């Protein structure tokens, strides 16, 4: 299994063998795990062992993911206050199940509290924090991009947010993010399209293209380059996977219009 999201696991009872990209650790009660995305993961427990844990999944933007990589975080920590961890996860569950308008805000707040506990016990030092400071300068830029994916995003507008000349900004952004601003914006649009394909079955490919600021034919072409699948094929495989329907990897990709 190779999920595209982060996982928090807090072991309450039992345990087992967890493998992440070939590294194997023994899961025990009291351990809080932060499992990174895009890693090969497997878990096995003895048949007679009862395993109980709190868990949650969350996605991070590319900027956040780069920051987590820089932090060189351990796979797990052992928080010293079990009661606090139980309370945080119970409050997270309560917030997620809430019908209030503030549900998303409360859920995010509790998730950040759990992340704070992990970071507090993760052995981060001042030198590591200094490596992250340049990313903080880009925070306004990354937020602007996320909030304007359906619109035209100009390099000049992004550079203005951090008071840099556009030519200098392009190099500055590339050094930190590993991609030029235009490439990053395209990647974020494609990631947003993936999410909409997964969660919004009522939207046509044309609708999704509009929501991510791309023409339908251009989205189809770039999406196929990015994932190896057409948008509608990706949606079909994702939805069938959620229903337990498997597909052969060598099945021929569909051709034709994506506006269905």
Short mmCIF file of C-alpha atoms in Angstrom, two decimals:
data_model
loop_
_atom_site.label_atom_id
_atom_site.label_comp_id
_atom_site.label_asym_id
_atom_site.label_seq_id
_atom_site.Cartn_x
_atom_site.Cartn_y
_atom_site.Cartn_z
CA UNK A 1 0.00 0.00 0.00
CA UNK A 2 1.33 3.46 -0.93
CA UNK A 3 -1.11 6.17 0.32
CA UNK A 4 -0.90 9.78 -0.84
CA UNK A 5 -1.68 11.22 2.59
CA UNK A 6 -0.05 11.47 6.02
CA UNK A 7 -1.21 9.15 8.80
CA UNK A 8 -1.25 9.68 12.56
CA UNK A 9 -1.48 6.46 14.58
CA UNK A 10 -1.57 6.46 18.37
CA UNK A 11 -1.31 2.92 19.75
CA UNK A 12 -3.47 2.23 22.80
CA UNK A 13 -3.34 -1.55 23.09
CA UNK A 14 -1.48 -4.41 21.46
CA UNK A 15 0.95 -3.86 18.64
CA UNK A 16 2.60 -5.50 15.69
CA UNK A 17 5.21 -5.09 12.97
CA UNK A 18 5.03 -1.93 10.86
CA UNK A 19 7.07 -1.62 7.68
CA UNK A 20 7.62 1.74 5.98
CA UNK A 21 9.77 1.68 2.84
CA UNK A 22 11.54 -1.46 4.03
CA UNK A 23 12.21 -0.19 7.55
CA UNK A 24 10.52 -2.37 10.17
CA UNK A 25 9.61 -1.21 13.68
CA UNK A 26 7.68 -2.86 16.50
CA UNK A 27 4.55 -0.89 17.34
CA UNK A 28 3.83 -0.64 21.07
CA UNK A 29 1.23 1.10 23.26
CA UNK A 30 1.99 4.77 23.89
CA UNK A 31 3.72 5.38 20.56
CA UNK A 32 2.52 8.20 18.29
CA UNK A 33 3.36 7.59 14.62
CA UNK A 34 3.51 10.10 11.78
CA UNK A 35 3.69 8.02 8.62
CA UNK A 36 4.67 9.99 5.49
CA UNK A 37 2.81 9.70 2.18
CA UNK A 38 4.04 7.99 -0.97
CA UNK A 39 5.82 5.28 1.03
CA UNK A 40 5.28 1.53 0.89
CA UNK A 41 3.49 0.58 4.10
CA UNK A 42 2.38 -2.68 5.68
CA UNK A 43 1.26 -3.74 9.14
CA UNK A 44 0.94 -7.22 10.64
CA UNK A 45 -0.10 -8.41 14.09
CA UNK A 46 -0.23 -11.87 15.62
CA UNK A 47 -3.66 -13.52 15.22
CA UNK A 48 -4.32 -13.61 18.98
CA UNK A 49 -3.30 -9.96 19.56
CA UNK A 50 -5.97 -7.27 19.87
CA UNK A 51 -4.75 -3.98 18.42
CA UNK A 52 -6.45 -0.74 19.43
CA UNK A 53 -5.36 2.66 18.19
CA UNK A 54 -6.53 6.16 17.35
CA UNK A 55 -5.81 7.20 13.78
CA UNK A 56 -6.39 10.00 11.32
CA UNK A 57 -5.32 10.79 7.76
CA UNK A 58 -4.54 14.22 6.39
CA UNK A 59 -3.10 15.79 3.27
CA UNK A 60 -0.40 18.46 3.19
CA UNK A 61 0.44 20.96 0.48
CA UNK A 62 3.73 20.56 -1.36
CA UNK A 63 5.22 23.34 0.77
CA UNK A 64 4.22 21.59 3.99
CA UNK A 65 5.59 18.30 2.69
CA UNK A 66 8.94 19.93 1.87
CA UNK A 67 9.02 21.33 5.40
CA UNK A 68 8.36 17.90 6.94
CA UNK A 69 11.22 16.48 4.86
CA UNK A 70 13.58 19.18 6.11
CA UNK A 71 12.65 18.51 9.72
CA UNK A 72 13.92 14.92 9.40
CA UNK A 73 11.26 13.74 11.79
CA UNK A 74 11.37 10.29 13.40
CA UNK A 75 8.75 7.73 12.45
CA UNK A 76 7.31 7.78 15.96
CA UNK A 77 7.60 9.49 19.33
CA UNK A 78 6.46 8.49 22.81
CA UNK A 79 4.44 11.35 24.39
CA UNK A 80 4.73 11.48 28.16
CA UNK A 81 1.05 12.23 28.85
CA UNK A 82 -1.21 9.40 27.76
CA UNK A 83 -4.34 11.10 29.11
CA UNK A 84 -3.62 14.20 27.03
CA UNK A 85 -3.23 12.17 23.84
CA UNK A 86 -6.48 10.30 24.42
CA UNK A 87 -8.26 13.59 25.06
CA UNK A 88 -6.83 15.19 21.90
CA UNK A 89 -7.93 12.31 19.68
CA UNK A 90 -11.37 12.18 21.30
CA UNK A 91 -11.73 15.92 20.72
CA UNK A 92 -10.56 15.46 17.12
CA UNK A 93 -13.24 12.81 16.57
CA UNK A 94 -15.88 15.01 18.17
CA UNK A 95 -14.89 17.98 15.99
CA UNK A 96 -14.90 15.86 12.83
CA UNK A 97 -18.40 14.52 13.57
CA UNK A 98 -19.76 17.94 14.45
CA UNK A 99 -22.48 19.53 12.34
CA UNK A 100 -21.43 23.05 13.28
CA UNK A 101 -20.23 25.58 10.73
CA UNK A 102 -16.91 25.63 12.60
CA UNK A 103 -16.35 21.89 12.06
CA UNK A 104 -13.41 22.31 9.67
CA UNK A 105 -11.72 24.93 11.84
CA UNK A 106 -12.09 22.86 15.03
CA UNK A 107 -10.88 19.71 13.30
CA UNK A 108 -7.82 21.49 11.93
CA UNK A 109 -7.08 23.00 15.35
CA UNK A 110 -7.05 19.58 17.04
CA UNK A 111 -4.95 18.08 14.26
CA UNK A 112 -2.40 20.87 14.72
CA UNK A 113 -2.33 20.19 18.48
CA UNK A 114 -1.48 16.56 17.80
CA UNK A 115 1.19 17.65 15.33
CA UNK A 116 2.59 20.03 17.96
CA UNK A 117 2.91 17.14 20.43
CA UNK A 118 4.78 15.12 17.81
CA UNK A 119 7.15 17.99 17.03
CA UNK A 120 7.77 18.65 20.74
CA UNK A 121 8.98 15.07 21.15
CA UNK A 122 10.68 14.80 17.75
CA UNK A 123 14.11 16.11 18.73
CA UNK A 124 14.04 19.23 16.55
CA UNK A 125 16.96 21.62 17.18
CA UNK A 126 17.63 25.28 16.36
CA UNK A 127 19.74 24.49 13.30
CA UNK A 128 16.86 22.54 11.79
CA UNK A 129 14.41 25.33 12.53
CA UNK A 130 16.69 27.84 10.76
CA UNK A 131 16.52 25.68 7.63
CA UNK A 132 12.74 26.12 7.65
CA UNK A 133 12.72 29.92 7.97
CA UNK A 134 12.94 30.55 4.17
CA UNK A 135 9.76 28.49 3.74
CA UNK A 136 7.95 30.80 6.14
CA UNK A 137 8.65 33.68 3.76
CA UNK A 138 6.88 31.74 1.01
CA UNK A 139 3.87 30.96 3.17
CA UNK A 140 1.83 33.87 1.79
CA UNK A 141 2.73 32.82 -1.76
CA UNK A 142 1.66 29.21 -1.24
CA UNK A 143 -1.61 30.27 0.38
CA UNK A 144 -2.32 32.68 -2.49
CA UNK A 145 -1.77 29.90 -5.02
CA UNK A 146 -4.12 27.53 -3.17
CA UNK A 147 -6.83 30.18 -2.99
CA UNK A 148 -6.59 31.22 -6.67
CA UNK A 149 -6.14 27.95 -8.56
CA UNK A 150 -9.26 28.65 -10.62
CA UNK A 151 -7.81 31.98 -11.80
CA UNK A 152 -4.84 33.17 -13.82
CA UNK A 153 -1.80 33.32 -11.54
CA UNK A 154 0.99 35.64 -12.68
CA UNK A 155 4.57 35.40 -11.45
CA UNK A 156 4.54 39.17 -10.96
CA UNK A 157 1.67 38.88 -8.49
CA UNK A 158 3.44 36.14 -6.54
CA UNK A 159 6.73 38.06 -6.44
CA UNK A 160 4.93 41.13 -5.17
CA UNK A 161 3.71 39.19 -2.12
CA UNK A 162 7.29 38.75 -0.90
CA UNK A 163 8.65 42.06 -2.25
CA UNK A 164 11.01 40.48 -4.77
CA UNK A 165 11.73 41.21 -8.42
CA UNK A 166 10.02 38.56 -10.60
CA UNK A 167 13.31 37.35 -12.10
CA UNK A 168 14.89 36.88 -8.67
CA UNK A 169 11.68 35.39 -7.28
CA UNK A 170 11.66 32.59 -9.87
CA UNK A 171 15.13 31.40 -8.80
CA UNK A 172 14.32 31.85 -5.11
CA UNK A 173 11.14 29.82 -5.45
CA UNK A 174 12.84 27.07 -7.47
CA UNK A 175 15.66 26.70 -4.94
CA UNK A 176 13.20 26.16 -2.11
CA UNK A 177 10.43 24.21 -3.79
CA UNK A 178 12.38 22.29 -6.42
CA UNK A 179 10.14 23.65 -9.20
CA UNK A 180 9.66 26.96 -10.98
CA UNK A 181 6.50 28.85 -9.92
CA UNK A 182 4.63 27.95 -13.13
CA UNK A 183 5.45 24.25 -12.71
CA UNK A 184 4.38 24.33 -9.07
CA UNK A 185 1.05 25.97 -9.96
CA UNK A 186 0.40 23.32 -12.59
CA UNK A 187 1.17 20.55 -10.10
CA UNK A 188 -1.18 22.06 -7.53
CA UNK A 189 -3.91 22.34 -10.17
CA UNK A 190 -3.47 18.69 -11.06
CA UNK A 191 -3.53 17.67 -7.40
CA UNK A 192 -6.72 19.66 -6.91
CA UNK A 193 -8.18 17.96 -9.99
CA UNK A 194 -7.31 14.56 -8.51
CA UNK A 195 -9.10 15.45 -5.29
CA UNK A 196 -12.20 16.65 -7.15
CA UNK A 197 -12.23 13.49 -9.26
CA UNK A 198 -12.14 11.43 -6.07
CA UNK A 199 -14.72 13.34 -4.05
CA UNK A 200 -17.07 15.06 -6.51
CA UNK A 201 -18.54 12.44 -8.83
CA UNK A 202 -21.27 14.86 -9.93
CA UNK A 203 -18.70 17.16 -11.59
CA UNK A 204 -17.84 16.62 -15.25
CA UNK A 205 -14.25 16.83 -16.44
CA UNK A 206 -15.10 20.22 -17.96
CA UNK A 207 -16.42 21.44 -14.59
CA UNK A 208 -13.27 20.28 -12.84
CA UNK A 209 -11.08 21.93 -15.47
CA UNK A 210 -12.82 25.24 -14.81
CA UNK A 211 -12.36 24.88 -11.05
CA UNK A 212 -8.61 24.38 -11.44
CA UNK A 213 -8.12 27.12 -14.02
CA UNK A 214 -7.38 24.93 -17.04
CA UNK A 215 -8.98 24.22 -20.40
CA UNK A 216 -10.57 20.76 -20.61
CA UNK A 217 -8.25 19.41 -23.31
CA UNK A 218 -5.17 20.83 -21.56
CA UNK A 219 -6.20 19.27 -18.23
CA UNK A 220 -6.66 15.89 -19.92
CA UNK A 221 -3.22 16.06 -21.57
CA UNK A 222 -1.36 17.27 -18.47
CA UNK A 223 -3.22 14.90 -16.15
CA UNK A 224 -2.20 11.95 -18.29
CA UNK A 225 1.43 13.09 -18.25
CA UNK A 226 1.25 13.53 -14.47
CA UNK A 227 -0.52 10.28 -13.53
CA UNK A 228 -0.33 8.05 -16.60
CA UNK A 229 -4.13 8.01 -16.76
CA UNK A 230 -6.84 10.15 -18.30
CA UNK A 231 -9.00 12.00 -15.76
CA UNK A 232 -12.07 9.83 -16.31
CA UNK A 233 -9.97 6.64 -16.16
CA UNK A 234 -8.42 7.83 -12.89
CA UNK A 235 -11.89 8.52 -11.49
CA UNK A 236 -13.14 5.09 -12.55
CA UNK A 237 -10.20 3.27 -10.95
CA UNK A 238 -10.48 5.31 -7.75
CA UNK A 239 -14.24 4.77 -7.41
CA UNK A 240 -13.98 1.07 -8.23
CA UNK A 241 -11.13 0.73 -5.73
CA UNK A 242 -13.32 2.24 -3.03
CA UNK A 243 -15.91 -0.45 -3.88
CA UNK A 244 -13.34 -3.25 -3.85
CA UNK A 245 -13.24 -3.72 -7.63
CA UNK A 246 -9.77 -4.44 -9.02
CA UNK A 247 -8.31 -3.51 -12.40
CA UNK A 248 -5.51 -5.13 -14.36
CA UNK A 249 -2.51 -2.82 -14.62
CA UNK A 250 -2.08 -3.65 -18.29
CA UNK A 251 -5.63 -2.73 -19.25
CA UNK A 252 -5.61 -0.37 -22.19
CA UNK A 253 -6.36 3.28 -21.41
CA UNK A 254 -9.52 4.73 -22.83
CA UNK A 255 -9.45 7.17 -25.68
CA UNK A 256 -11.82 9.92 -26.72
CA UNK A 257 -13.63 12.82 -25.12
CA UNK A 258 -13.09 13.64 -21.44
CA UNK A 259 -16.23 15.76 -21.17
CA UNK A 260 -18.52 12.94 -20.15
#
